[in-house]
mmCIF file of C-alpha atoms and ligand atoms in Angstrom:
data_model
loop_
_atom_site.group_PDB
_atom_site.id
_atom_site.type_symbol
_atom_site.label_atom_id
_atom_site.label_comp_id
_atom_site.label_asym_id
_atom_site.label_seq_id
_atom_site.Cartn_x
_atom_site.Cartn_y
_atom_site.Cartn_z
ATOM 1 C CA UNK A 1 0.000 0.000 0.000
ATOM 2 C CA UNK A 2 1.606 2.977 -1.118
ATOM 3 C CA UNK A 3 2.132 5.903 1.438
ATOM 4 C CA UNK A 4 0.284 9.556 1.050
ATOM 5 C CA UNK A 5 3.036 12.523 1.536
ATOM 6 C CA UNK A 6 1.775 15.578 1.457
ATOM 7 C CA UNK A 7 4.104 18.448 -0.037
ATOM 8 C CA UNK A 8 3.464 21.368 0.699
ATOM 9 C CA UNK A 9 5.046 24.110 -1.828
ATOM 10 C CA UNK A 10 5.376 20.638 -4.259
ATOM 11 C CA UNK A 11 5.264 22.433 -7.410
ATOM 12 C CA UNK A 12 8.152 24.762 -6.403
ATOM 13 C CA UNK A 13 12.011 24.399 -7.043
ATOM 14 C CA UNK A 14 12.854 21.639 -4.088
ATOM 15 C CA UNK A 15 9.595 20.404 -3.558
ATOM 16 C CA UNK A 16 9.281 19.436 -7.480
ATOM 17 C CA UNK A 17 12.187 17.072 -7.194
ATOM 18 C CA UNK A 18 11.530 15.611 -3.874
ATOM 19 C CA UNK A 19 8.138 14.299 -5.521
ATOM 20 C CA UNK A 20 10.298 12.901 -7.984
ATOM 21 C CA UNK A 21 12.443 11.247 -5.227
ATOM 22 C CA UNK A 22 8.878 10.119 -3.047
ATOM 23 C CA UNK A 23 7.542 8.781 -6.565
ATOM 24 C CA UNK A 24 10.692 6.604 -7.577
ATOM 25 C CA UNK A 25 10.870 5.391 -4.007
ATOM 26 C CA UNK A 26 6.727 4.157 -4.228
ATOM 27 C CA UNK A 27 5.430 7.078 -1.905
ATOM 28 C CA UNK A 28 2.021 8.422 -3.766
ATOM 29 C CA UNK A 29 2.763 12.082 -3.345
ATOM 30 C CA UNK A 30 -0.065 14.963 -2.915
ATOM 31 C CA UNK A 31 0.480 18.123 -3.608
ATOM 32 C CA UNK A 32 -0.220 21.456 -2.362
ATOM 33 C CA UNK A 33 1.095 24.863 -3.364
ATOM 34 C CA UNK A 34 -0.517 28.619 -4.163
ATOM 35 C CA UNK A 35 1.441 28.824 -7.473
ATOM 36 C CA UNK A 36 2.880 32.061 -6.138
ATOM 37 C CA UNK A 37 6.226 30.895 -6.976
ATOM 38 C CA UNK A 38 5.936 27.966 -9.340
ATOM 39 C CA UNK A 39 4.565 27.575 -12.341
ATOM 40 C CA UNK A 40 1.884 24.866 -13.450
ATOM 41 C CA UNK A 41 4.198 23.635 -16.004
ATOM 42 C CA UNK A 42 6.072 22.177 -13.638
ATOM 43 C CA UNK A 43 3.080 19.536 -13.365
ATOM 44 C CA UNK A 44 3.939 18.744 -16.618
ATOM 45 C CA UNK A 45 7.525 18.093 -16.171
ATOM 46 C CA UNK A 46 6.759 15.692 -13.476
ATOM 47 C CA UNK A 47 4.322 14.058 -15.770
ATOM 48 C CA UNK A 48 6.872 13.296 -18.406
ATOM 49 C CA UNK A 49 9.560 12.083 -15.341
ATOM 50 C CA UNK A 50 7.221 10.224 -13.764
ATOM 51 C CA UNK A 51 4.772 8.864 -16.320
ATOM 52 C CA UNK A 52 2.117 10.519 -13.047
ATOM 53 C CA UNK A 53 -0.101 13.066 -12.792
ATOM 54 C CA UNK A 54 0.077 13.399 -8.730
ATOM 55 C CA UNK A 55 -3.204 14.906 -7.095
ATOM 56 C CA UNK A 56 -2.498 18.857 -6.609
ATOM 57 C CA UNK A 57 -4.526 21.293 -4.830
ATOM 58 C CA UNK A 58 -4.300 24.855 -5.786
ATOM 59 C CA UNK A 59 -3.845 26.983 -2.304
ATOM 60 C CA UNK A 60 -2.471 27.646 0.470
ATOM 61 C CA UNK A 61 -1.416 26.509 3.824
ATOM 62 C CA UNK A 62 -2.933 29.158 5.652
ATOM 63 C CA UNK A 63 -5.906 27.607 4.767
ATOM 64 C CA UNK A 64 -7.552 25.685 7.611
ATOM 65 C CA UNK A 65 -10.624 24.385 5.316
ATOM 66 C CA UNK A 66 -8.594 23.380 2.341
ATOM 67 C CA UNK A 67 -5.926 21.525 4.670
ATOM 68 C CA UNK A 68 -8.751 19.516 6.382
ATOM 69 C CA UNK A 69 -10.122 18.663 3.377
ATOM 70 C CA UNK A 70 -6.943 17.112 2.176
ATOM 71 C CA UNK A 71 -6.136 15.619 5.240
ATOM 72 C CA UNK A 72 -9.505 14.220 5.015
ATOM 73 C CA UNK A 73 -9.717 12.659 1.524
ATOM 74 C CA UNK A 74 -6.360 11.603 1.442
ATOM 75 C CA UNK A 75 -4.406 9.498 4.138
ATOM 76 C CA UNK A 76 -2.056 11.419 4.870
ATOM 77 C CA UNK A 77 1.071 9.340 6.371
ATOM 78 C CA UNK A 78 3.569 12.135 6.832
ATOM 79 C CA UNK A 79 4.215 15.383 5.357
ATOM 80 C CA UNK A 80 7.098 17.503 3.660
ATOM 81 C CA UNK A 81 6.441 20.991 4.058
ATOM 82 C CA UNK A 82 8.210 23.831 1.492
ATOM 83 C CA UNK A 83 5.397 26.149 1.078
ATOM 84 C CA UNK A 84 7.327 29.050 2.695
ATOM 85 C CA UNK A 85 8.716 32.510 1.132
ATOM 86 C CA UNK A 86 12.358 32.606 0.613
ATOM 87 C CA UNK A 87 14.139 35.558 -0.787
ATOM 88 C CA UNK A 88 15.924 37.199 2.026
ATOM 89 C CA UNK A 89 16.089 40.960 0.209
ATOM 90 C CA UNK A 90 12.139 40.841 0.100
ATOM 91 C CA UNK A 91 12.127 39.528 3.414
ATOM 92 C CA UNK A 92 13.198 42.516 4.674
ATOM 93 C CA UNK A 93 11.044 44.606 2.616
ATOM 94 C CA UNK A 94 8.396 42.690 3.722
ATOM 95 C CA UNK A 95 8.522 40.925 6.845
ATOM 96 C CA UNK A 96 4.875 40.478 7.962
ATOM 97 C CA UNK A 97 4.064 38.305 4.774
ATOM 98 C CA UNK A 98 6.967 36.969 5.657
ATOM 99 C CA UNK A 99 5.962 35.727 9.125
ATOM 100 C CA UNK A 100 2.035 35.278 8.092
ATOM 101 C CA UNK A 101 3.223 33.041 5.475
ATOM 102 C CA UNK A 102 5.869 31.008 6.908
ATOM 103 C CA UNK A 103 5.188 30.966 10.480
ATOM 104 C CA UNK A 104 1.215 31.272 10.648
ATOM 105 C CA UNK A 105 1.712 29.147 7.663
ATOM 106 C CA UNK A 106 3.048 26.634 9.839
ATOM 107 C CA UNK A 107 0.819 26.577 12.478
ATOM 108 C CA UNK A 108 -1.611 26.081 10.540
ATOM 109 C CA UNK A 109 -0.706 23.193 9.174
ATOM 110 C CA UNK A 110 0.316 21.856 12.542
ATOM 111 C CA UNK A 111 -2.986 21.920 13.764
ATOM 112 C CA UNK A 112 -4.492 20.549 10.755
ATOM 113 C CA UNK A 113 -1.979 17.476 11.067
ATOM 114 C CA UNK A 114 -2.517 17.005 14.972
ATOM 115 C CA UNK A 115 -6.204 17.271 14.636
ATOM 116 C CA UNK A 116 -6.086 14.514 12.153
ATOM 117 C CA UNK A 117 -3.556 12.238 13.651
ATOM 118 C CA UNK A 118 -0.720 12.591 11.097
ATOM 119 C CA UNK A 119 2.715 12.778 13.027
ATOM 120 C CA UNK A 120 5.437 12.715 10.534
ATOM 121 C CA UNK A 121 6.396 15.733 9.497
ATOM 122 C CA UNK A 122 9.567 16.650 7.294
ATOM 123 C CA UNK A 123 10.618 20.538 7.708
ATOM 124 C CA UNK A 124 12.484 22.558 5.732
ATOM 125 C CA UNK A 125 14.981 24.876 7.122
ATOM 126 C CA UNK A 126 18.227 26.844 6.362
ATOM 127 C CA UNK A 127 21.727 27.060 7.294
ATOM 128 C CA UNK A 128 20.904 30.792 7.072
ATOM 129 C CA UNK A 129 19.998 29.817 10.907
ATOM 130 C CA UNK A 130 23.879 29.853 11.960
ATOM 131 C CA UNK A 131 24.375 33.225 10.694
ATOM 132 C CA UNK A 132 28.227 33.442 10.007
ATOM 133 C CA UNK A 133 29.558 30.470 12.037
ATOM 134 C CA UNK A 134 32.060 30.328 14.689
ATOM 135 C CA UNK A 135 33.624 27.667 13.544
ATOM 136 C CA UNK A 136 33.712 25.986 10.175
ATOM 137 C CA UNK A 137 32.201 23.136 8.791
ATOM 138 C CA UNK A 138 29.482 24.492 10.853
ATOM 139 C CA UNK A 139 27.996 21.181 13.117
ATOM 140 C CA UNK A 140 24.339 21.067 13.798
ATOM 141 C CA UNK A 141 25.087 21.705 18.057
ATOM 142 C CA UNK A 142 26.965 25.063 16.504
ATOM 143 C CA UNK A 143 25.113 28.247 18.131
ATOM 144 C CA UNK A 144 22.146 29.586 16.160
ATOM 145 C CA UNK A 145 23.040 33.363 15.664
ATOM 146 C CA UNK A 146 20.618 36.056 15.623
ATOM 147 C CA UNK A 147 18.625 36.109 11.865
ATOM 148 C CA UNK A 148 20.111 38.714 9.694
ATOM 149 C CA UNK A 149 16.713 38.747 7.415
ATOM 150 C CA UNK A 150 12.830 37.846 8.660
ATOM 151 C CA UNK A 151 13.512 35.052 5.976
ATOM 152 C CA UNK A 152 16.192 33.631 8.383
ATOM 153 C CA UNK A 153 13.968 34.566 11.541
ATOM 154 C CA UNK A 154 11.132 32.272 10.213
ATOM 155 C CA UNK A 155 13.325 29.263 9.837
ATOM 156 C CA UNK A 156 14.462 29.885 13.357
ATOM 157 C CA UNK A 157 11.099 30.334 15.078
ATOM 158 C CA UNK A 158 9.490 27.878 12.773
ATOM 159 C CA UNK A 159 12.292 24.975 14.220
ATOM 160 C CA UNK A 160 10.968 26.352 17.820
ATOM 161 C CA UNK A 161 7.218 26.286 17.155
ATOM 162 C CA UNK A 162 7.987 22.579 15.967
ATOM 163 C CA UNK A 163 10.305 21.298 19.071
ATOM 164 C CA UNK A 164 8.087 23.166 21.490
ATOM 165 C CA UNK A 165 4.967 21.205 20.184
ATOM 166 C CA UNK A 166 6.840 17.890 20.010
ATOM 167 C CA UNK A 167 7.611 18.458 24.371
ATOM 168 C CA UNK A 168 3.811 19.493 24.556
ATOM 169 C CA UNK A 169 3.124 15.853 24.583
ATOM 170 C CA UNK A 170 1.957 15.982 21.223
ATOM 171 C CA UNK A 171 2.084 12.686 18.948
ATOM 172 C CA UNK A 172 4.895 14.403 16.891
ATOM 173 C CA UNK A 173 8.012 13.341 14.845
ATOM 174 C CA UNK A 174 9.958 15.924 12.955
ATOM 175 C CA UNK A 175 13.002 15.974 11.274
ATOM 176 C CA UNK A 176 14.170 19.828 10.503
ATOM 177 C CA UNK A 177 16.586 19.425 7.373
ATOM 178 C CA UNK A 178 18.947 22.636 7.018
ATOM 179 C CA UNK A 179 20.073 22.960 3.457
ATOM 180 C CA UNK A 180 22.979 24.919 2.705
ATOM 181 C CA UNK A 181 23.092 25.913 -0.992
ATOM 182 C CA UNK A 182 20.536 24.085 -3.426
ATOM 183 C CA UNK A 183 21.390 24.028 -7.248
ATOM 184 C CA UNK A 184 21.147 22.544 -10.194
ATOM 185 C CA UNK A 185 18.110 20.898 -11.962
ATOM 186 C CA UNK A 186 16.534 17.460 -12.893
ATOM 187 C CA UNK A 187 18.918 15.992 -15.380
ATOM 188 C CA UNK A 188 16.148 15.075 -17.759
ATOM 189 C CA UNK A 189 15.664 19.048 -17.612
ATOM 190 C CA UNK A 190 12.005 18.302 -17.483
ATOM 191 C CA UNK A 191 12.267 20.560 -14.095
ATOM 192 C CA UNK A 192 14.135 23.012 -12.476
ATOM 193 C CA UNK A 193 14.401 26.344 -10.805
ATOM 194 C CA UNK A 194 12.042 29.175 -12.104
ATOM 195 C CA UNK A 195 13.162 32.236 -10.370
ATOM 196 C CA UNK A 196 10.901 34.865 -10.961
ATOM 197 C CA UNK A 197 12.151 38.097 -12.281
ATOM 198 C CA UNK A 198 15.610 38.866 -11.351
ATOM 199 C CA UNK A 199 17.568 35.770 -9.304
ATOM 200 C CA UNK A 200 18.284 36.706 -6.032
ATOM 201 C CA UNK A 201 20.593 33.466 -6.101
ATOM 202 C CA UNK A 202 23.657 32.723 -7.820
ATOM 203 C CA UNK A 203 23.425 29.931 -10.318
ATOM 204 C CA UNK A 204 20.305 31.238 -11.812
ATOM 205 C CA UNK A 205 21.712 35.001 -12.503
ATOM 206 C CA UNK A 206 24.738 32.810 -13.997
ATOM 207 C CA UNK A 207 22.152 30.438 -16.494
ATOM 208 C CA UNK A 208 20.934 33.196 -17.477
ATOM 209 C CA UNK A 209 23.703 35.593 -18.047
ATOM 210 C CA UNK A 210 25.195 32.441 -20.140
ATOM 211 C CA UNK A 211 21.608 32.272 -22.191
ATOM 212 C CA UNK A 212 22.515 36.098 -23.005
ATOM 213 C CA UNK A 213 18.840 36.948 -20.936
ATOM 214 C CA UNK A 214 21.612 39.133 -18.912
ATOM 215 C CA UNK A 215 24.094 41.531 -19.730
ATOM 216 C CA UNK A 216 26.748 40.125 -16.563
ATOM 217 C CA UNK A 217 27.274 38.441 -13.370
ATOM 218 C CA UNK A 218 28.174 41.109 -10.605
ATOM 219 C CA UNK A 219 30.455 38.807 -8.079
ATOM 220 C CA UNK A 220 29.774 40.558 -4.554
ATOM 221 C CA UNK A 221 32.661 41.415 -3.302
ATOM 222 C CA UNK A 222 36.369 39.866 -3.867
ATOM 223 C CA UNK A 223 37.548 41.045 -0.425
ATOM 224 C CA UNK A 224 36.628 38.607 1.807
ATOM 225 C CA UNK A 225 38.850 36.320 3.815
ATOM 226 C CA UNK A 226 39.032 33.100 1.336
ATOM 227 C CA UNK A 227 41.727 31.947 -0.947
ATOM 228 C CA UNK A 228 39.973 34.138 -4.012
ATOM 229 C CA UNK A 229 38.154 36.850 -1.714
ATOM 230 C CA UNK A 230 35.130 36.003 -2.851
ATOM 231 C CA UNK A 231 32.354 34.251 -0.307
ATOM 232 C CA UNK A 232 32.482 30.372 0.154
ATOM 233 C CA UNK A 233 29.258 28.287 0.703
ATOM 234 C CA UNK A 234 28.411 24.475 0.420
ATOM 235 C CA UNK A 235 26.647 24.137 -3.017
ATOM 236 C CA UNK A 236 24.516 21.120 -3.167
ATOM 237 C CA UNK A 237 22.580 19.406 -6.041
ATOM 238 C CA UNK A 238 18.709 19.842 -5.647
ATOM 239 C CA UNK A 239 18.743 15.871 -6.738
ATOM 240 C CA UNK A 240 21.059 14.883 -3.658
ATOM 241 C CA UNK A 241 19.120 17.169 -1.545
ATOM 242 C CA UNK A 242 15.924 15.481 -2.697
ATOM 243 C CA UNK A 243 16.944 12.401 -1.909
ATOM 244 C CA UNK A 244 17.928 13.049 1.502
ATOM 245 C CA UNK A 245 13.968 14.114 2.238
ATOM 246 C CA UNK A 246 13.209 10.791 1.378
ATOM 247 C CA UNK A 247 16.086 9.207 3.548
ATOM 248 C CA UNK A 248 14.572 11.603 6.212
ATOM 249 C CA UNK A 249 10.884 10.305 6.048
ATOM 250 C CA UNK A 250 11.787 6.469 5.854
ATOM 251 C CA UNK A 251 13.732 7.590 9.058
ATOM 252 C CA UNK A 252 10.851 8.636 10.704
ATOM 253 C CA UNK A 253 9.369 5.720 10.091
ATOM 254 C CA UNK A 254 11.811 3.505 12.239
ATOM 255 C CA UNK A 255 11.640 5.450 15.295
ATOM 256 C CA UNK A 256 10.070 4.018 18.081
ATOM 257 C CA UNK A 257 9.030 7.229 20.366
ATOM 258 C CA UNK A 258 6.174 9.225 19.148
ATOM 259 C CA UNK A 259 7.860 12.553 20.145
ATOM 260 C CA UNK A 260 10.603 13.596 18.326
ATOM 261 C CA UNK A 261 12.529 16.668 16.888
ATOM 262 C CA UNK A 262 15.878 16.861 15.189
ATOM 263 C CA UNK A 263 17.527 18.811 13.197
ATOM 264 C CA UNK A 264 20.194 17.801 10.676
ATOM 265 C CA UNK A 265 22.789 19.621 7.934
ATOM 266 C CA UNK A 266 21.795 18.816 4.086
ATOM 267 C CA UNK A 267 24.737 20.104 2.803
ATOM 268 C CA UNK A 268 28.360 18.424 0.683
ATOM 269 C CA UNK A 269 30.524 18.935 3.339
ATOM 270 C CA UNK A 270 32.153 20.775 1.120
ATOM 271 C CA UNK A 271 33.108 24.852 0.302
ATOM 272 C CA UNK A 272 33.573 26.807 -2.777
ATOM 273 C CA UNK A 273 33.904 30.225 -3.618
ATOM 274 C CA UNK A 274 31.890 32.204 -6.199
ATOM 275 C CA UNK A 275 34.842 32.083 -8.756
ATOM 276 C CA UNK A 276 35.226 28.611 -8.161
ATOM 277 C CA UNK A 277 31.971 28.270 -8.893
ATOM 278 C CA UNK A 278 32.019 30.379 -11.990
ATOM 279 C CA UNK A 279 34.996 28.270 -12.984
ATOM 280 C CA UNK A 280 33.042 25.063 -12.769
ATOM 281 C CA UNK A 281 30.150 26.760 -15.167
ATOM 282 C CA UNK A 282 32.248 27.586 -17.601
ATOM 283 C CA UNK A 283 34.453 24.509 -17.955
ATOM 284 C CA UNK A 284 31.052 22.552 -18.377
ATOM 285 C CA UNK A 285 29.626 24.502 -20.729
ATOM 286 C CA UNK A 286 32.765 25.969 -22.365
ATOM 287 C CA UNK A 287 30.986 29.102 -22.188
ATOM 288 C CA UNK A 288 32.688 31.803 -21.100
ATOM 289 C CA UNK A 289 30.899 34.025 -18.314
ATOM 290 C CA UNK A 290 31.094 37.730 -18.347
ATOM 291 C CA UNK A 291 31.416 39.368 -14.663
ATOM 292 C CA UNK A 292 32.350 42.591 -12.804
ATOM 293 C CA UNK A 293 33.847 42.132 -9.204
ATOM 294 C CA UNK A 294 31.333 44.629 -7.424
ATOM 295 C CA UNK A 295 30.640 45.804 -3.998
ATOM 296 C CA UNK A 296 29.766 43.481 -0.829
ATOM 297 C CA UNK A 297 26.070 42.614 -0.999
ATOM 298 C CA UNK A 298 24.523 43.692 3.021
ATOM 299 C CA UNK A 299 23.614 40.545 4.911
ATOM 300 C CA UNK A 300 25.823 37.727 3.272
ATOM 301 C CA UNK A 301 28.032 35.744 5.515
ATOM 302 C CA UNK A 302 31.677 35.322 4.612
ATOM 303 C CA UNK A 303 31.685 31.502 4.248
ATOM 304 C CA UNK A 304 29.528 28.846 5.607
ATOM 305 C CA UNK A 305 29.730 25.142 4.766
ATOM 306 C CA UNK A 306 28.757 21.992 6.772
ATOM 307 C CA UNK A 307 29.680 19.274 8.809
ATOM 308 C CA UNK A 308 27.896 16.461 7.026
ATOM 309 C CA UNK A 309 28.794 13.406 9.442
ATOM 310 C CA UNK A 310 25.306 13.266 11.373
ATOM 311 C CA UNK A 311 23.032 12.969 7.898
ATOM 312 C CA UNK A 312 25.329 10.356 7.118
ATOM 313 C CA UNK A 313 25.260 8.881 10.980
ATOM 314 C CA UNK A 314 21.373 8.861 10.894
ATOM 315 C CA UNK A 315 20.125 8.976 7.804
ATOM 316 C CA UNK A 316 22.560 6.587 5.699
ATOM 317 C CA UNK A 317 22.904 9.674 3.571
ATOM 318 C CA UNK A 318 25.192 11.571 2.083
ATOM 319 C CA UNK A 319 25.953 13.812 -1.646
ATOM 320 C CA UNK A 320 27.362 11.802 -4.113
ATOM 321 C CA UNK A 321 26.979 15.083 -6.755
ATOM 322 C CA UNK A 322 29.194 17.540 -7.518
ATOM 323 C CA UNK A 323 29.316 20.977 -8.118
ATOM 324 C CA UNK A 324 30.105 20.267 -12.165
ATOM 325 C CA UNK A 325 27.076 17.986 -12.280
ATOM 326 C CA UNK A 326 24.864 21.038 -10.587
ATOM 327 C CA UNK A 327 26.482 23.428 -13.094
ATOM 328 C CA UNK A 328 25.693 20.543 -15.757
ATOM 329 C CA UNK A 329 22.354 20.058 -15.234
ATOM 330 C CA UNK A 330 21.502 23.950 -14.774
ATOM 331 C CA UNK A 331 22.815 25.158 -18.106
ATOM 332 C CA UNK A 332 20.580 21.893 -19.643
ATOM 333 C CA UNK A 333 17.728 23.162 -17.848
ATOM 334 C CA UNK A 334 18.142 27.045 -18.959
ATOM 335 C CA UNK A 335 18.700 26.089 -22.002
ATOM 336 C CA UNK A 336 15.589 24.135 -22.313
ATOM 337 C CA UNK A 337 13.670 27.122 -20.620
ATOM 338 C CA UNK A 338 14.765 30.454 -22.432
ATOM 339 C CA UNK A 339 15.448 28.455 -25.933
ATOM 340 C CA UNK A 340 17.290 30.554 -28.410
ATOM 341 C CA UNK A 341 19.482 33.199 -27.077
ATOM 342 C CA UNK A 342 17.813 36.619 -26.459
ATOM 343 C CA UNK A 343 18.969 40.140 -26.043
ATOM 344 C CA UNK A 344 19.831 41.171 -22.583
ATOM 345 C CA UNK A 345 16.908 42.196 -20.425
HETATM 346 C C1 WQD B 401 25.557 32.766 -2.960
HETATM 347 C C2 WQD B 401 26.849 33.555 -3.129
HETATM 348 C C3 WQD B 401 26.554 35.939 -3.000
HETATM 349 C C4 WQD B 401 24.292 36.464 -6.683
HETATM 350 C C5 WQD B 401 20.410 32.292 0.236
HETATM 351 C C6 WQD B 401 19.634 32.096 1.517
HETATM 352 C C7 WQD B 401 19.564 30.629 1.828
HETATM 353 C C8 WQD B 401 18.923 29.944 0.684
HETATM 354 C C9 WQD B 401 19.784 30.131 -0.563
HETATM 355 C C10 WQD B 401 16.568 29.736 0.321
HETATM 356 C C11 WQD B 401 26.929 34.732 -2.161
HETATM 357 C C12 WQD B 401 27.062 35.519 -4.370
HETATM 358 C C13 WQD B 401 24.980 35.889 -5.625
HETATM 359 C C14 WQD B 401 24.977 37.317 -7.584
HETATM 360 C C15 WQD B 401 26.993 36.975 -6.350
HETATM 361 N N1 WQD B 401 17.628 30.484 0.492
HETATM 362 N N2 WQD B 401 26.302 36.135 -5.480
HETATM 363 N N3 WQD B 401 26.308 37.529 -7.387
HETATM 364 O O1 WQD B 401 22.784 34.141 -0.063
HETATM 365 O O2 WQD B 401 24.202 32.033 0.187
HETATM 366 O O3 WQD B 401 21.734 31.879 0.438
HETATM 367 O O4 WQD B 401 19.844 31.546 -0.815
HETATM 368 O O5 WQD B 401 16.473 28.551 0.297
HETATM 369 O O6 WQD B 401 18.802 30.432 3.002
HETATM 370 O O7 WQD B 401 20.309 32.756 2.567
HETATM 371 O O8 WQD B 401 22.707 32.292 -1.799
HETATM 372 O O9 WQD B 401 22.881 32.238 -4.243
HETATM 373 O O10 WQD B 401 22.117 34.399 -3.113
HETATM 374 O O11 WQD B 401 24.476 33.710 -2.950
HETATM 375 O O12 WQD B 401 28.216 37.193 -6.194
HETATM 376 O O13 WQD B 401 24.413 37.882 -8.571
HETATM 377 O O14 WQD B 401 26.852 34.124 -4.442
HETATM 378 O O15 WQD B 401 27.198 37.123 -2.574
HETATM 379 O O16 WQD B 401 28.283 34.888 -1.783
HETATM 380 P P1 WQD B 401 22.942 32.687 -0.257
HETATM 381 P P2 WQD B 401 22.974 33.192 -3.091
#
């Protein structure tokens, strides 16, 4: 009898390839996600993975009625939850959306699953929650460090609201996962990242400078403390980091005690610096990438990459991609997205 996972935000960037994962792995995934930042094509890229056409409901997880009917018509063995804002700039633009969305958001859905008995619950977090690290590869017992964005805040409260309601009492197993630096795309290039408008994040602004849809790559700052002075972080493949959600939830599914929270690093274990990652891009694709070395952008940390023993320890997991195959599999995807070269936006 195949297992219902609901996926909340599972027509976004992550949550697209973990029902990939959940699919090949003979979960029945269900779906749930506003569309505010996905696109319904992305239904049909998991149709021509999968051969499937997974139930999805259109909305949100602020929405008590909606969840209960889900919960309701579907039995719901454990859920994955995504749906959450993420770009720190508008974050701080924004912040109350910001905390309606991702920690009302949250609640929410907590209720909804305790009210109807589901107990598994898969969480998505951030390394953004160790600010700049003491000490590097940053360990999950490393200090949390006051949020430098309401993005980072919600991670950080939304890890609380979960322990606190696991040593309520309530029937509650949750794993938060903190990625460090998802990239890459589906190598079938069926799916992948649809930033909309201008990237906040890295790999996209370079697909797309590469597809000529920009004019250049600014490279914040080249005056940091690292070999090239530009910042370091722990890029990982969104099909690695996909997997380890399913790793996660059959881990769940061992544990004897009904409470449970835990957090755990998604990450390669490994650093690299923005050159270095330019580097990789353009030996790849044998494109050549145009950049200017610009300012410092506010709010980035230096370099922050993780200790990956305890995924390994406790979920048999670890990355087996590398930052070439991310770089790989991005410029496939880009190239299947903005076709024939444009002019520069
Ligand atoms: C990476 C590096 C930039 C763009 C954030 C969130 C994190 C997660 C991923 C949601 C930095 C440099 C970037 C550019 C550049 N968010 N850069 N030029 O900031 O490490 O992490 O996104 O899941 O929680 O904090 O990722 O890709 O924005 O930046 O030089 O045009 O690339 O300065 O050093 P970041 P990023």
């Amino acid at each position: 009898m195949q297992k219902n996972i609901l996926v909340t935000g599972g027509a976004g960037y992550i949550g697209s390839h973990v029902t990939v994962r959940l699919h090949e792995e003979g979960f029945q995934p269900i779906l749930l996600d506003n569309f505010s930042n996905a696109n319904k094509s992305v239904l049909e890229g998991l149709k021509k993975i999968t051969g499937k056409v997974f139930p999805c409901y259109e909305g949100d997880v602020l929405d008590e009625a909606l969840l209960g009917k889900i919960f309701s018509t579907h039995q719901i063995q454990g859920v994955i939850h995504f749906a959450a804002k993420k770009a720190v700039g508008e974050s701080v633009e924004k912040p109350l959306s910001y905390y309606k969305n991702n920690v009302s958001g949250l609640i929410t859905l907590l209720e909804a699953m305790m009210s109807h008995g589901v107990a598994q619950l898969v969480f998505s977090s951030s390394c953004t929650v160790y600010g700049q690290p003491d000490e590097l590869p940053v360990t999950e017992g490393s200090p949390k460090k006051p949020a430098n964005s309401p993005y980072g805040n919600t991670k950080q409260i939304g890890e609380e609201i979960i322990e606190d309601t696991v040593k309520s009492g309530q029937r509650l197993q949750s794993i938060a996962l903190r990625y460090f630096n998802p990239i890459g795309a589906h190598p079938s290039a069926a799916i992948g990242e649809l930033p909309l408008g201008t990237p906040n994040n890295l790999v996209p602004f370079i697909t797309q400078t590469a597809a000529g849809l920009r004019k250049e790559l600014t490279v914040f700052g080249n005056d940091y403390h690292t070999p090239d002075g530009t910042c370091i972080r722990d890029y990982i493949h969104v099909m690695d980091l996909a997997d380890a959600h399913v790793q996660c939830l059959k881990h769940l599914e061992t544990l004897a005690e009904n409470h449970h929270f835990d957090v755990i690093n998604v990450g390669t274990g490994n650093g690299s610096t923005v050159l270095e990652a330019i580097q990789s891009f353009e030996k790849v694709t044998g494109k050549k990438l145009p950049y200017t070395l610009g300012l410092r952008r506010p709010g980035d940390v230096e370099k922050v990459y993780a200790a990956a023993e305890k995924a390994k320890e406790v979920l048999h997991w670890q990355a087996h991609l590398t930052l070439d195959d991310a770089m790989r599999d991005a410029w496939h995807w880009q190239q299947k997205i903005s076709g024939s070269d444009k002019s520069p936006m």
